[in-house]
Amino acid sequence: MSNHESSDRKICRESEQGKSVGLPTDPHRRNLLSAAVSTGSALVMTSMVAQAQASDPLPIPQWTKTLGDPVLKNPYGLPSPFEKAIIRRETLAADMPGGYNFPTPHSYWSTTPLQDLRGTITPNGLFYERHHAGVPAVEPSEHRLVVHGLVKRELIFTMDQLRRLPTVSSFHFLECSGNGDMVTEGKFGKNVADIHGLLSCAQWTGVKLSTLLEEAGVEKDKARYVLAEGADSAAMLRTIPFQRAMDECIVVYAQNGENLRPEQGYPVRLLVPGCEGNLNIKWLRRLEVTDNPAFSREETSKYSDLTGPDGMAHKSTLIMEAKSVITFPSGGQELPEAGYYQIRGIAWTGRGKITGVDVSMDGGKNWEPANLTQPVLSKCLTEFTLPWRWDKTSAVLMSRATDETGYVQPFIEQLFTARGKYFLYHNNAIQPWLVQSDGSVVYG
Amino acid sequence: MSNHESSDRKICRESEQGKSVGLPTDPHRRNLLSAAVSTGSALVMTSMVAQAQASDPLPIPQWTKTLGDPVLKNPYGLPSPFEKAIIRRETLAADMPGGYNFPTPHSYWSTTPLQDLRGTITPNGLFYERHHAGVPAVEPSEHRLVVHGLVKRELIFTMDQLRRLPTVSSFHFLECSGNGDMVTEGKFGKNVADIHGLLSCAQWTGVKLSTLLEEAGVEKDKARYVLAEGADSAAMLRTIPFQRAMDECIVVYAQNGENLRPEQGYPVRLLVPGCEGNLNIKWLRRLEVTDNPAFSREETSKYSDLTGPDGMAHKSTLIMEAKSVITFPSGGQELPEAGYYQIRGIAWTGRGKITGVDVSMDGGKNWEPANLTQPVLSKCLTEFTLPWRWDKTSAVLMSRATDETGYVQPFIEQLFTARGKYFLYHNNAIQPWLVQSDGSVVYG
């Protein structure tokens, strides 16, 4: 320890020549503030930094003169009242009467306000919702998870028993396969949340599905799929190829440290990293090892793609391909003046890690590599940034993600060519944003 | 794209032999559930998995028969009502009358319920609090950050201007230097939150302090410290050595993706990764480059250690040394039966990365290396796990962290020897938990 404390001792000795510094009522400090203000208008800024405007001399604000709120005003804390506009919202509900099959309050969705977020973690309160029969109020003490089918031992787990099993924690995005579908339908949202907000990211904790299946003793010669069923009244039901279930799936009960939120499948859901959200069955009550897919409603009438020029149906497009979107500057935002801005966005892929994001400021003619915030994690959101100096001329901004398989995010035209004009799900096209000369940003 | 879709095509073709699977009212599925139950009592479990108890045949629960809550019931979501006991709490307030200098509702603290959390992210609503004059309601539009002192250009930033600057995002823990101090005072809390709950971890986003200082043009020949002051009525004021300010500090405005919570310094705070919480000035309004430390109240009468057998005072013990704690099994928890359990905990160090955590089941005689959840990040919580089979005899569990400097977490006796009996802050001692033969867990 001594070697660690020596540096502190050094600091300590130096601090003995320290000068006293004023408290809020000390005129010395107020003079400093005024001085700072009086010279504020003479600032010379580098090309990399926004100009700090001078303003009137700073008064000591009221909140510095009085006690604030007591500790534990909210034993479970909430955002600042000044942030009350940063919430989940319905997607263009007013703009698309009948545009979807079940526009009811119980089979609908809400979007994450990605344009207002930073970094890669989505706060649980802003995690996107997609329900098919509403959010069931599952009693954790009464909930059971059954493992059966082609197994030697059928198992029934209580939540307490699940929580005793070996745990894993990892960061993964979740994206609805319908994310971006209004674009393929010719409907263009106003901002990132409207178009791409069925996307969120969290640290998930739970039990590997392989732990449960190995415990049940899978009949490996016959097992080819695992069926997962939810406890909601839609009985959401999907099938996962057996090897993916063994290699990647996690039965999760915690999200960003705390137990799952009701909208995310409380008390337990399936996580299939990198695959379409609908596959990540919420309120998970049943896992059946089978020799064939379920061919369920959600694999036939819904979540199946009519793609390919040959009109061939894809009933199980599981993996979310590489995608990215610029969140600043983006639709609905305004650039107040010419000068430095940081272009920011997020990229993700269901195939592993993002290896690069290129950004274009001229509608795709020229591309520059963006900086990726470390650590870059597999099947997780990756933040990218790039400095930009705006000269008040209109510009079309685009981002293009590449993943570790070498796959490059396509233009929408490439998707229409590859899939035909009727495709709806899995739109991972490049998103153009038009920055207009007045600073307003709209769909490009 | 085609090579990616081919695997989906394969799945699709296979699914054409799929069998139909029942919905909630389908007797077929109910039979499967009953069958699973009827054989549930014949389970043979491996040594690694908790026994899944058989129970009465499962009825179809009410929440599977009816619609749940509609989407957007909570535009900003909240935890399940079943989790209402997982909240922040005061630390042993009733047990320590006068044990602290300011046990008032405005200069007090609340703890993170670490024993109820998983992974490494602390949800913002459960992030620990420590205030000295309550939580000020700072108006972001009126708030200013002043940079002055030994600089060529004094700067004043509005929040909009700060948000335009180049951003960084990184994961770091925050710990109050008083975390664990009731132990050094001979007061022993009941659970992890009581003893170690002034600790949380988040992904932070903001501007490097070096960006602001370089923009202001520091007089490098004179600059040795940076003074940071808060806008609360305590005017919290601390000094950071200049090189640490340039290399590591971040002026943050977002936490786990969303804007800072009021209790965490909304709209902007200083982050000094790895250093005691008090240094991470909340509601940051002033940064002054100086040639000497402030020698402020918080560096003299508070947050200064009386340590060392020579009684020498450490006025600036900045860095939080390596520490770990087992969160399961931990104080106040119960082991219901003999058998498999996963020992879980968290480790952290202000010196960089955790390189290992050893766990002892016999009060420190023998140690076993635990598994560290990846990725292990610098100055961030690290999750560790180790399987354990409990035989219903009493056992003392301990964890011992090692960091990349080679520093090893000490026993409390080593700290008393090194620092004398009057030390209060920076208690990073090994935490023993006694698992009693009845399964109850208490301070060891």
mmCIF file of C-alpha atoms in Angstrom, chain A residues 1 4-5 7-9 11-12 14-22 24 29 32-33 35-37 39 43-46 48-53 55 58 61 63-72 74-80 82-83 86-90 105-106 108-110 116-123 125-126 129 131 133-140 142 144 146 148 153-157 161 163-167 169 171 203 205 211 215 224-225 227 229 231-233 235 237 241 253-254 256-259 261-263 266 285-286 288 290 292-295 312-318 321 336-342 344 351 373-375 377 383 385 405 407 410 415 419, chain B residues 1 4-5 8-9 11-12 14-22 24 29 32-33 35-37 39-40 43-46 48-53 55 58 61 63-72 74-80 82-83 86-90 105-106 108-110 116-123 125-126 129 131 133-140 142 144 146 148 153-157 161 163-167 169 171 203 205 215 224-225 227 229 231-233 235 237 241 253-254 256-259 261-263 266 285-286 288 290 292-295 312-318 321 336-342 344 351 373-375 377 383 385 405 407 410 415 419:
data_model
loop_
_atom_site.group_PDB
_atom_site.id
_atom_site.type_symbol
_atom_site.label_atom_id
_atom_site.label_comp_id
_atom_site.label_asym_id
_atom_site.label_seq_id
_atom_site.Cartn_x
_atom_site.Cartn_y
_atom_site.Cartn_z
ATOM 1 C CA MET A 1 0.000 0.000 0.000
ATOM 2 C CA HIS A 4 0.188 3.870 -3.493
ATOM 3 C CA GLU A 5 -0.112 6.321 -0.650
ATOM 4 C CA SER A 7 1.675 9.933 -4.294
ATOM 5 C CA ASP A 8 -1.088 11.111 -1.967
ATOM 6 C CA ARG A 9 1.542 12.216 0.567
ATOM 7 C CA ILE A 11 -0.095 15.973 -3.006
ATOM 8 C CA CYS A 12 -0.658 16.493 0.696
ATOM 9 C CA GLU A 14 2.147 20.490 -1.736
ATOM 10 C CA SER A 15 -1.275 21.425 -0.473
ATOM 11 C CA GLU A 16 0.253 23.025 2.609
ATOM 12 C CA GLN A 17 1.120 26.124 0.558
ATOM 13 C CA GLY A 18 -2.482 26.214 -0.706
ATOM 14 C CA LYS A 19 -4.469 29.452 -0.700
ATOM 15 C CA SER A 20 -7.973 29.791 0.749
ATOM 16 C CA VAL A 21 -10.780 29.936 -1.808
ATOM 17 C CA GLY A 22 -14.035 31.808 -1.349
ATOM 18 C CA PRO A 24 -20.614 31.620 -2.624
ATOM 19 C CA ARG A 29 -15.296 34.754 -6.318
ATOM 20 C CA LEU A 32 -13.790 36.358 -10.813
ATOM 21 C CA LEU A 33 -17.126 35.531 -12.405
ATOM 22 C CA ALA A 35 -14.101 39.251 -14.925
ATOM 23 C CA ALA A 36 -14.762 36.080 -16.840
ATOM 24 C CA VAL A 37 -17.892 37.646 -18.257
ATOM 25 C CA THR A 39 -13.721 39.232 -21.323
ATOM 26 C CA LEU A 43 -12.916 34.812 -27.197
ATOM 27 C CA VAL A 44 -10.862 33.393 -30.030
ATOM 28 C CA MET A 45 -11.929 29.812 -30.688
ATOM 29 C CA THR A 46 -10.121 27.040 -32.496
ATOM 30 C CA MET A 48 -12.711 22.412 -33.202
ATOM 31 C CA VAL A 49 -14.752 24.126 -30.506
ATOM 32 C CA ALA A 50 -18.061 25.913 -30.452
ATOM 33 C CA GLN A 51 -17.804 29.570 -29.534
ATOM 34 C CA ALA A 52 -18.618 30.267 -25.893
ATOM 35 C CA GLN A 53 -20.826 33.344 -26.118
ATOM 36 C CA SER A 55 -23.548 36.987 -21.648
ATOM 37 C CA LEU A 58 -23.699 36.042 -13.881
ATOM 38 C CA PRO A 61 -28.634 31.865 -8.896
ATOM 39 C CA TRP A 63 -30.471 27.472 -6.191
ATOM 40 C CA THR A 64 -27.046 28.454 -4.842
ATOM 41 C CA LYS A 65 -28.599 30.521 -2.064
ATOM 42 C CA THR A 66 -31.059 27.965 -0.684
ATOM 43 C CA LEU A 67 -31.119 24.318 0.369
ATOM 44 C CA GLY A 68 -32.180 21.932 -2.361
ATOM 45 C CA ASP A 69 -34.379 18.866 -2.150
ATOM 46 C CA PRO A 70 -33.550 16.422 0.684
ATOM 47 C CA VAL A 71 -31.844 13.080 0.124
ATOM 48 C CA LEU A 72 -34.248 10.257 -0.771
ATOM 49 C CA ASN A 74 -37.288 9.740 -4.616
ATOM 50 C CA PRO A 75 -36.108 6.381 -3.200
ATOM 51 C CA TYR A 76 -36.317 5.234 -6.807
ATOM 52 C CA GLY A 77 -35.028 8.224 -8.742
ATOM 53 C CA LEU A 78 -36.574 9.907 -11.787
ATOM 54 C CA PRO A 79 -35.268 12.199 -14.527
ATOM 55 C CA SER A 80 -35.187 15.964 -14.047
ATOM 56 C CA PHE A 82 -36.676 19.702 -17.306
ATOM 57 C CA GLU A 83 -36.310 16.461 -19.303
ATOM 58 C CA ILE A 86 -37.596 12.732 -23.374
ATOM 59 C CA ILE A 87 -40.011 9.796 -23.272
ATOM 60 C CA ARG A 88 -41.138 6.841 -25.355
ATOM 61 C CA ARG A 89 -43.745 7.649 -27.984
ATOM 62 C CA GLU A 90 -45.976 5.837 -30.436
ATOM 63 C CA PRO A 105 -53.340 -0.022 -27.506
ATOM 64 C CA HIS A 106 -52.506 -3.669 -26.702
ATOM 65 C CA TYR A 108 -48.684 -1.691 -30.722
ATOM 66 C CA TRP A 109 -45.271 -0.211 -29.959
ATOM 67 C CA SER A 110 -43.431 2.727 -28.464
ATOM 68 C CA ASP A 116 -31.945 12.525 -27.367
ATOM 69 C CA LEU A 117 -29.644 9.805 -25.964
ATOM 70 C CA ARG A 118 -25.848 9.489 -25.725
ATOM 71 C CA GLY A 119 -23.487 6.542 -25.437
ATOM 72 C CA THR A 120 -24.785 3.009 -25.987
ATOM 73 C CA ILE A 121 -26.917 2.140 -22.934
ATOM 74 C CA THR A 122 -30.683 2.683 -23.114
ATOM 75 C CA PRO A 123 -32.156 3.563 -19.716
ATOM 76 C CA GLY A 125 -37.466 3.555 -18.643
ATOM 77 C CA LEU A 126 -36.863 4.447 -22.295
ATOM 78 C CA GLU A 129 -41.953 -1.541 -26.383
ATOM 79 C CA HIS A 131 -46.536 -5.987 -27.405
ATOM 80 C CA ALA A 133 -51.636 -8.489 -26.220
ATOM 81 C CA GLY A 134 -50.458 -5.843 -23.796
ATOM 82 C CA VAL A 135 -48.149 -6.178 -20.782
ATOM 83 C CA PRO A 136 -49.245 -9.039 -18.483
ATOM 84 C CA ALA A 137 -48.905 -8.544 -14.721
ATOM 85 C CA VAL A 138 -47.032 -11.816 -14.117
ATOM 86 C CA GLU A 139 -46.691 -12.785 -10.443
ATOM 87 C CA PRO A 140 -43.068 -13.886 -10.084
ATOM 88 C CA GLU A 142 -46.493 -18.034 -9.355
ATOM 89 C CA ARG A 144 -43.026 -21.236 -13.917
ATOM 90 C CA VAL A 146 -41.187 -25.472 -18.322
ATOM 91 C CA HIS A 148 -39.789 -30.279 -22.249
ATOM 92 C CA ARG A 153 -35.948 -34.968 -18.029
ATOM 93 C CA GLU A 154 -38.776 -32.461 -18.239
ATOM 94 C CA LEU A 155 -38.064 -29.552 -15.919
ATOM 95 C CA ILE A 156 -40.124 -26.906 -14.195
ATOM 96 C CA PHE A 157 -38.307 -23.917 -12.733
ATOM 97 C CA GLN A 161 -34.580 -21.788 -8.859
ATOM 98 C CA ARG A 163 -31.878 -17.300 -10.088
ATOM 99 C CA ARG A 164 -29.726 -19.902 -8.341
ATOM 100 C CA LEU A 165 -28.264 -21.165 -11.623
ATOM 101 C CA PRO A 166 -24.913 -19.999 -13.049
ATOM 102 C CA THR A 167 -25.338 -16.485 -14.472
ATOM 103 C CA SER A 169 -24.027 -10.830 -18.064
ATOM 104 C CA PHE A 171 -24.341 -6.121 -23.479
ATOM 105 C CA GLN A 203 -26.602 -5.174 -20.176
ATOM 106 C CA THR A 205 -28.104 -10.963 -16.920
ATOM 107 C CA THR A 211 -27.458 -24.706 -19.080
ATOM 108 C CA GLU A 215 -29.742 -30.156 -17.476
ATOM 109 C CA ARG A 224 -33.142 -29.430 -34.359
ATOM 110 C CA TYR A 225 -35.149 -26.530 -32.912
ATOM 111 C CA LEU A 227 -39.683 -23.532 -29.378
ATOM 112 C CA GLU A 229 -43.568 -19.470 -25.730
ATOM 113 C CA ALA A 231 -47.108 -16.193 -20.871
ATOM 114 C CA ASP A 232 -48.948 -13.195 -22.310
ATOM 115 C CA SER A 233 -52.389 -13.771 -23.818
ATOM 116 C CA ALA A 235 -48.851 -16.648 -26.251
ATOM 117 C CA LEU A 237 -44.379 -18.349 -29.953
ATOM 118 C CA PRO A 241 -32.505 -23.346 -34.569
ATOM 119 C CA TYR A 253 -34.211 -11.870 -15.649
ATOM 120 C CA ALA A 254 -32.180 -8.666 -15.221
ATOM 121 C CA ASN A 256 -29.067 -2.868 -16.719
ATOM 122 C CA GLY A 257 -28.502 -4.257 -13.230
ATOM 123 C CA GLU A 258 -32.083 -4.478 -11.977
ATOM 124 C CA ASN A 259 -34.812 -7.047 -12.515
ATOM 125 C CA ARG A 261 -39.172 -4.196 -16.489
ATOM 126 C CA PRO A 262 -42.751 -5.436 -17.102
ATOM 127 C CA GLU A 263 -42.598 -4.198 -20.719
ATOM 128 C CA TYR A 266 -40.784 -9.495 -16.273
ATOM 129 C CA ARG A 285 -43.037 -19.795 -19.764
ATOM 130 C CA ARG A 286 -42.188 -22.715 -22.063
ATOM 131 C CA GLU A 288 -39.818 -27.190 -26.077
ATOM 132 C CA THR A 290 -38.426 -30.175 -31.255
ATOM 133 C CA ASN A 292 -39.100 -29.139 -36.583
ATOM 134 C CA PRO A 293 -40.003 -25.449 -36.434
ATOM 135 C CA ALA A 294 -43.320 -24.430 -34.906
ATOM 136 C CA PHE A 295 -44.515 -22.718 -38.067
ATOM 137 C CA MET A 312 -40.013 -16.181 -52.572
ATOM 138 C CA ALA A 313 -41.143 -16.013 -48.959
ATOM 139 C CA HIS A 314 -38.640 -15.904 -46.116
ATOM 140 C CA LYS A 315 -40.511 -17.273 -43.143
ATOM 141 C CA SER A 316 -37.548 -17.005 -40.800
ATOM 142 C CA THR A 317 -35.240 -14.084 -41.372
ATOM 143 C CA LEU A 318 -33.691 -14.183 -37.932
ATOM 144 C CA GLU A 321 -27.900 -7.154 -40.490
ATOM 145 C CA PRO A 336 -28.153 27.358 -34.779
ATOM 146 C CA GLU A 337 -25.127 28.757 -36.649
ATOM 147 C CA ALA A 338 -22.204 27.941 -38.910
ATOM 148 C CA GLY A 339 -19.148 26.370 -37.309
ATOM 149 C CA TYR A 340 -17.994 23.233 -35.576
ATOM 150 C CA TYR A 341 -20.347 20.335 -34.906
ATOM 151 C CA GLN A 342 -19.715 16.742 -33.908
ATOM 152 C CA ARG A 344 -22.737 11.450 -33.802
ATOM 153 C CA ARG A 351 -23.304 -10.787 -36.999
ATOM 154 C CA THR A 373 -16.104 4.673 -29.076
ATOM 155 C CA GLN A 374 -14.357 1.799 -27.265
ATOM 156 C CA PRO A 375 -15.040 -0.860 -26.203
ATOM 157 C CA LEU A 377 -18.757 -5.180 -28.204
ATOM 158 C CA GLU A 383 -21.171 4.833 -30.872
ATOM 159 C CA THR A 385 -18.374 10.358 -33.970
ATOM 160 C CA THR A 405 -18.088 -10.475 -41.750
ATOM 161 C CA TYR A 407 -20.906 -6.978 -44.868
ATOM 162 C CA PRO A 410 -26.704 -1.035 -48.277
ATOM 163 C CA LEU A 415 -32.561 -3.617 -50.891
ATOM 164 C CA ARG A 419 -35.837 -8.123 -52.210
ATOM 165 C CA MET B 1 -26.237 -9.881 -48.673
ATOM 166 C CA HIS B 4 -26.236 -13.900 -45.309
ATOM 167 C CA GLU B 5 -29.720 -14.722 -46.416
ATOM 168 C CA ASP B 8 -32.292 -18.067 -43.573
ATOM 169 C CA ARG B 9 -33.482 -19.743 -46.776
ATOM 170 C CA ILE B 11 -34.249 -22.540 -42.177
ATOM 171 C CA CYS B 12 -37.221 -21.491 -44.266
ATOM 172 C CA GLU B 14 -36.934 -26.858 -43.300
ATOM 173 C CA SER B 15 -39.845 -25.073 -41.685
ATOM 174 C CA GLU B 16 -42.172 -26.333 -44.360
ATOM 175 C CA GLN B 17 -42.376 -29.687 -42.609
ATOM 176 C CA GLY B 18 -43.143 -27.856 -39.338
ATOM 177 C CA LYS B 19 -46.053 -28.928 -37.163
ATOM 178 C CA SER B 20 -48.739 -26.555 -35.905
ATOM 179 C CA VAL B 21 -48.392 -25.520 -32.265
ATOM 180 C CA GLY B 22 -51.306 -24.661 -30.004
ATOM 181 C CA PRO B 24 -53.240 -20.798 -24.906
ATOM 182 C CA ARG B 29 -50.320 -27.475 -24.868
ATOM 183 C CA LEU B 32 -47.715 -30.910 -22.320
ATOM 184 C CA LEU B 33 -47.606 -28.761 -19.216
ATOM 185 C CA ALA B 35 -46.948 -34.101 -18.488
ATOM 186 C CA ALA B 36 -43.993 -31.941 -17.571
ATOM 187 C CA VAL B 37 -45.360 -31.584 -14.077
ATOM 188 C CA THR B 39 -42.520 -36.230 -14.214
ATOM 189 C CA GLY B 40 -41.074 -33.230 -12.454
ATOM 190 C CA LEU B 43 -35.430 -35.110 -11.691
ATOM 191 C CA VAL B 44 -31.800 -36.121 -11.347
ATOM 192 C CA MET B 45 -29.673 -32.987 -11.138
ATOM 193 C CA THR B 46 -25.990 -32.507 -11.808
ATOM 194 C CA MET B 48 -23.880 -27.670 -10.918
ATOM 195 C CA VAL B 49 -27.604 -26.988 -11.006
ATOM 196 C CA ALA B 50 -30.199 -26.228 -8.365
ATOM 197 C CA GLN B 51 -32.969 -28.824 -8.177
ATOM 198 C CA ALA B 52 -36.117 -27.839 -10.044
ATOM 199 C CA GLN B 53 -38.858 -28.897 -7.629
ATOM 200 C CA SER B 55 -45.185 -28.671 -8.061
ATOM 201 C CA LEU B 58 -49.832 -25.669 -13.656
ATOM 202 C CA PRO B 61 -52.736 -18.170 -15.156
ATOM 203 C CA TRP B 63 -52.600 -13.049 -17.102
ATOM 204 C CA THR B 64 -52.541 -15.509 -20.015
ATOM 205 C CA LYS B 65 -56.315 -15.313 -20.403
ATOM 206 C CA THR B 66 -56.737 -11.536 -20.500
ATOM 207 C CA LEU B 67 -55.202 -8.513 -22.201
ATOM 208 C CA GLY B 68 -52.439 -6.852 -20.228
ATOM 209 C CA ASP B 69 -51.664 -3.161 -19.799
ATOM 210 C CA PRO B 70 -51.625 -1.103 -23.014
ATOM 211 C CA VAL B 71 -48.448 0.166 -24.642
ATOM 212 C CA LEU B 72 -47.203 3.487 -23.227
ATOM 213 C CA ASN B 74 -45.756 4.667 -18.680
ATOM 214 C CA PRO B 75 -44.061 6.819 -21.380
ATOM 215 C CA TYR B 76 -41.098 6.791 -18.999
ATOM 216 C CA GLY B 77 -41.125 3.236 -17.631
ATOM 217 C CA LEU B 78 -40.876 2.107 -14.022
ATOM 218 C CA PRO B 79 -39.923 -1.150 -12.280
ATOM 219 C CA SER B 80 -42.520 -3.832 -11.628
ATOM 220 C CA PHE B 82 -43.371 -6.575 -7.324
ATOM 221 C CA GLU B 83 -39.917 -4.963 -7.048
ATOM 222 C CA ILE B 86 -35.554 -2.534 -4.335
ATOM 223 C CA ILE B 87 -34.903 1.155 -3.654
ATOM 224 C CA ARG B 88 -32.226 3.459 -2.271
ATOM 225 C CA ARG B 89 -32.164 3.728 1.521
ATOM 226 C CA GLU B 90 -30.457 5.757 4.213
ATOM 227 C CA PRO B 105 -32.062 15.446 5.298
ATOM 228 C CA HIS B 106 -29.978 17.837 3.161
ATOM 229 C CA TYR B 108 -26.874 12.925 4.075
ATOM 230 C CA TRP B 109 -26.732 9.966 1.736
ATOM 231 C CA SER B 110 -28.702 7.054 0.306
ATOM 232 C CA ASP B 116 -30.303 -6.942 -5.246
ATOM 233 C CA LEU B 117 -28.516 -5.974 -8.479
ATOM 234 C CA ARG B 118 -26.776 -8.012 -11.195
ATOM 235 C CA GLY B 119 -24.098 -7.197 -13.730
ATOM 236 C CA THR B 120 -22.145 -3.949 -13.480
ATOM 237 C CA ILE B 121 -24.537 -1.146 -14.512
ATOM 238 C CA THR B 122 -26.439 0.716 -11.788
ATOM 239 C CA PRO B 123 -29.851 1.919 -13.007
ATOM 240 C CA GLY B 125 -32.914 5.478 -10.320
ATOM 241 C CA LEU B 126 -30.819 3.448 -7.861
ATOM 242 C CA GLU B 129 -26.771 9.868 -3.325
ATOM 243 C CA HIS B 131 -25.434 15.692 -0.864
ATOM 244 C CA ALA B 133 -26.936 21.016 0.908
ATOM 245 C CA GLY B 134 -29.620 18.991 -0.837
ATOM 246 C CA VAL B 135 -30.328 18.663 -4.548
ATOM 247 C CA PRO B 136 -30.550 22.066 -6.262
ATOM 248 C CA ALA B 137 -33.146 22.536 -9.023
ATOM 249 C CA VAL B 138 -30.698 23.963 -11.561
ATOM 250 C CA GLU B 139 -32.340 25.484 -14.655
ATOM 251 C CA PRO B 140 -30.273 24.150 -17.569
ATOM 252 C CA GLU B 142 -29.719 29.526 -17.018
ATOM 253 C CA ARG B 144 -23.248 28.526 -16.931
ATOM 254 C CA VAL B 146 -16.945 29.312 -16.154
ATOM 255 C CA HIS B 148 -10.825 30.922 -15.619
ATOM 256 C CA ARG B 153 -8.975 33.193 -22.384
ATOM 257 C CA GLU B 154 -11.639 33.033 -19.694
ATOM 258 C CA LEU B 155 -14.611 31.068 -20.995
ATOM 259 C CA ILE B 156 -18.285 30.848 -20.161
ATOM 260 C CA PHE B 157 -20.248 27.925 -21.543
ATOM 261 C CA GLN B 161 -22.395 25.117 -26.129
ATOM 262 C CA ARG B 163 -23.153 19.793 -25.753
ATOM 263 C CA ARG B 164 -21.722 20.885 -29.118
ATOM 264 C CA LEU B 165 -18.152 20.021 -28.076
ATOM 265 C CA PRO B 166 -16.437 16.704 -28.914
ATOM 266 C CA THR B 167 -17.870 13.980 -26.666
ATOM 267 C CA SER B 169 -18.428 7.999 -23.400
ATOM 268 C CA PHE B 171 -17.954 3.231 -18.078
ATOM 269 C CA GLN B 203 -21.695 4.825 -18.688
ATOM 270 C CA THR B 205 -20.908 10.916 -21.614
ATOM 271 C CA GLU B 215 -9.533 25.972 -25.487
ATOM 272 C CA ARG B 224 -0.491 22.868 -11.108
ATOM 273 C CA TYR B 225 -4.110 22.361 -10.024
ATOM 274 C CA LEU B 227 -10.281 23.908 -8.778
ATOM 275 C CA GLU B 229 -16.892 24.289 -7.701
ATOM 276 C CA ALA B 231 -23.643 25.395 -7.949
ATOM 277 C CA ASP B 232 -25.380 23.905 -4.912
ATOM 278 C CA SER B 233 -25.591 26.037 -1.770
ATOM 279 C CA ALA B 235 -20.668 25.325 -3.122
ATOM 280 C CA LEU B 237 -15.199 22.820 -3.898
ATOM 281 C CA PRO B 241 -3.823 17.933 -9.687
ATOM 282 C CA TYR B 253 -23.914 15.697 -18.798
ATOM 283 C CA ALA B 254 -25.258 12.196 -19.548
ATOM 284 C CA ASN B 256 -26.443 5.596 -18.912
ATOM 285 C CA GLY B 257 -27.614 7.224 -22.127
ATOM 286 C CA GLU B 258 -29.898 9.932 -20.757
ATOM 287 C CA ASN B 259 -29.193 13.366 -19.297
ATOM 288 C CA ARG B 261 -30.313 12.851 -12.889
ATOM 289 C CA PRO B 262 -30.754 15.803 -10.466
ATOM 290 C CA GLU B 263 -29.104 13.800 -7.664
ATOM 291 C CA TYR B 266 -27.920 17.810 -13.450
ATOM 292 C CA ARG B 285 -20.327 25.858 -12.377
ATOM 293 C CA ARG B 286 -16.666 26.867 -12.098
ATOM 294 C CA GLU B 288 -10.253 27.600 -12.023
ATOM 295 C CA THR B 290 -4.424 27.528 -10.090
ATOM 296 C CA ASN B 292 -1.887 25.690 -5.616
ATOM 297 C CA PRO B 293 -4.652 23.570 -4.102
ATOM 298 C CA ALA B 294 -7.749 25.257 -2.740
ATOM 299 C CA PHE B 295 -7.280 23.855 0.742
ATOM 300 C CA MET B 312 0.190 12.213 9.880
ATOM 301 C CA ALA B 313 -2.768 13.784 8.099
ATOM 302 C CA HIS B 314 -3.590 12.963 4.508
ATOM 303 C CA LYS B 315 -5.502 15.960 3.268
ATOM 304 C CA SER B 316 -5.868 14.607 -0.249
ATOM 305 C CA THR B 317 -6.302 10.874 -0.535
ATOM 306 C CA LEU B 318 -7.799 10.947 -3.989
ATOM 307 C CA GLU B 321 -7.863 1.484 -3.990
ATOM 308 C CA PRO B 336 -32.925 -22.307 1.634
ATOM 309 C CA GLU B 337 -31.222 -25.722 1.387
ATOM 310 C CA ALA B 338 -27.931 -27.539 0.872
ATOM 311 C CA GLY B 339 -26.639 -27.799 -2.690
ATOM 312 C CA TYR B 340 -25.297 -25.714 -5.524
ATOM 313 C CA TYR B 341 -25.014 -21.938 -5.271
ATOM 314 C CA GLN B 342 -23.173 -19.409 -7.388
ATOM 315 C CA ARG B 344 -21.342 -13.604 -6.950
ATOM 316 C CA ARG B 351 -5.847 2.297 -10.440
ATOM 317 C CA THR B 373 -17.269 -11.375 -16.477
ATOM 318 C CA GLN B 374 -15.906 -9.822 -19.676
ATOM 319 C CA PRO B 375 -15.247 -7.149 -20.721
ATOM 320 C CA LEU B 377 -12.958 -2.220 -18.077
ATOM 321 C CA GLU B 383 -18.476 -8.862 -11.866
ATOM 322 C CA THR B 385 -18.602 -15.524 -9.955
ATOM 323 C CA THR B 405 -0.623 -2.460 -10.370
ATOM 324 C CA TYR B 407 -2.006 -4.167 -5.375
ATOM 325 C CA PRO B 410 -6.045 -5.922 2.443
ATOM 326 C CA LEU B 415 -5.373 -1.125 7.383
ATOM 327 C CA ARG B 419 -3.202 3.832 9.183
#
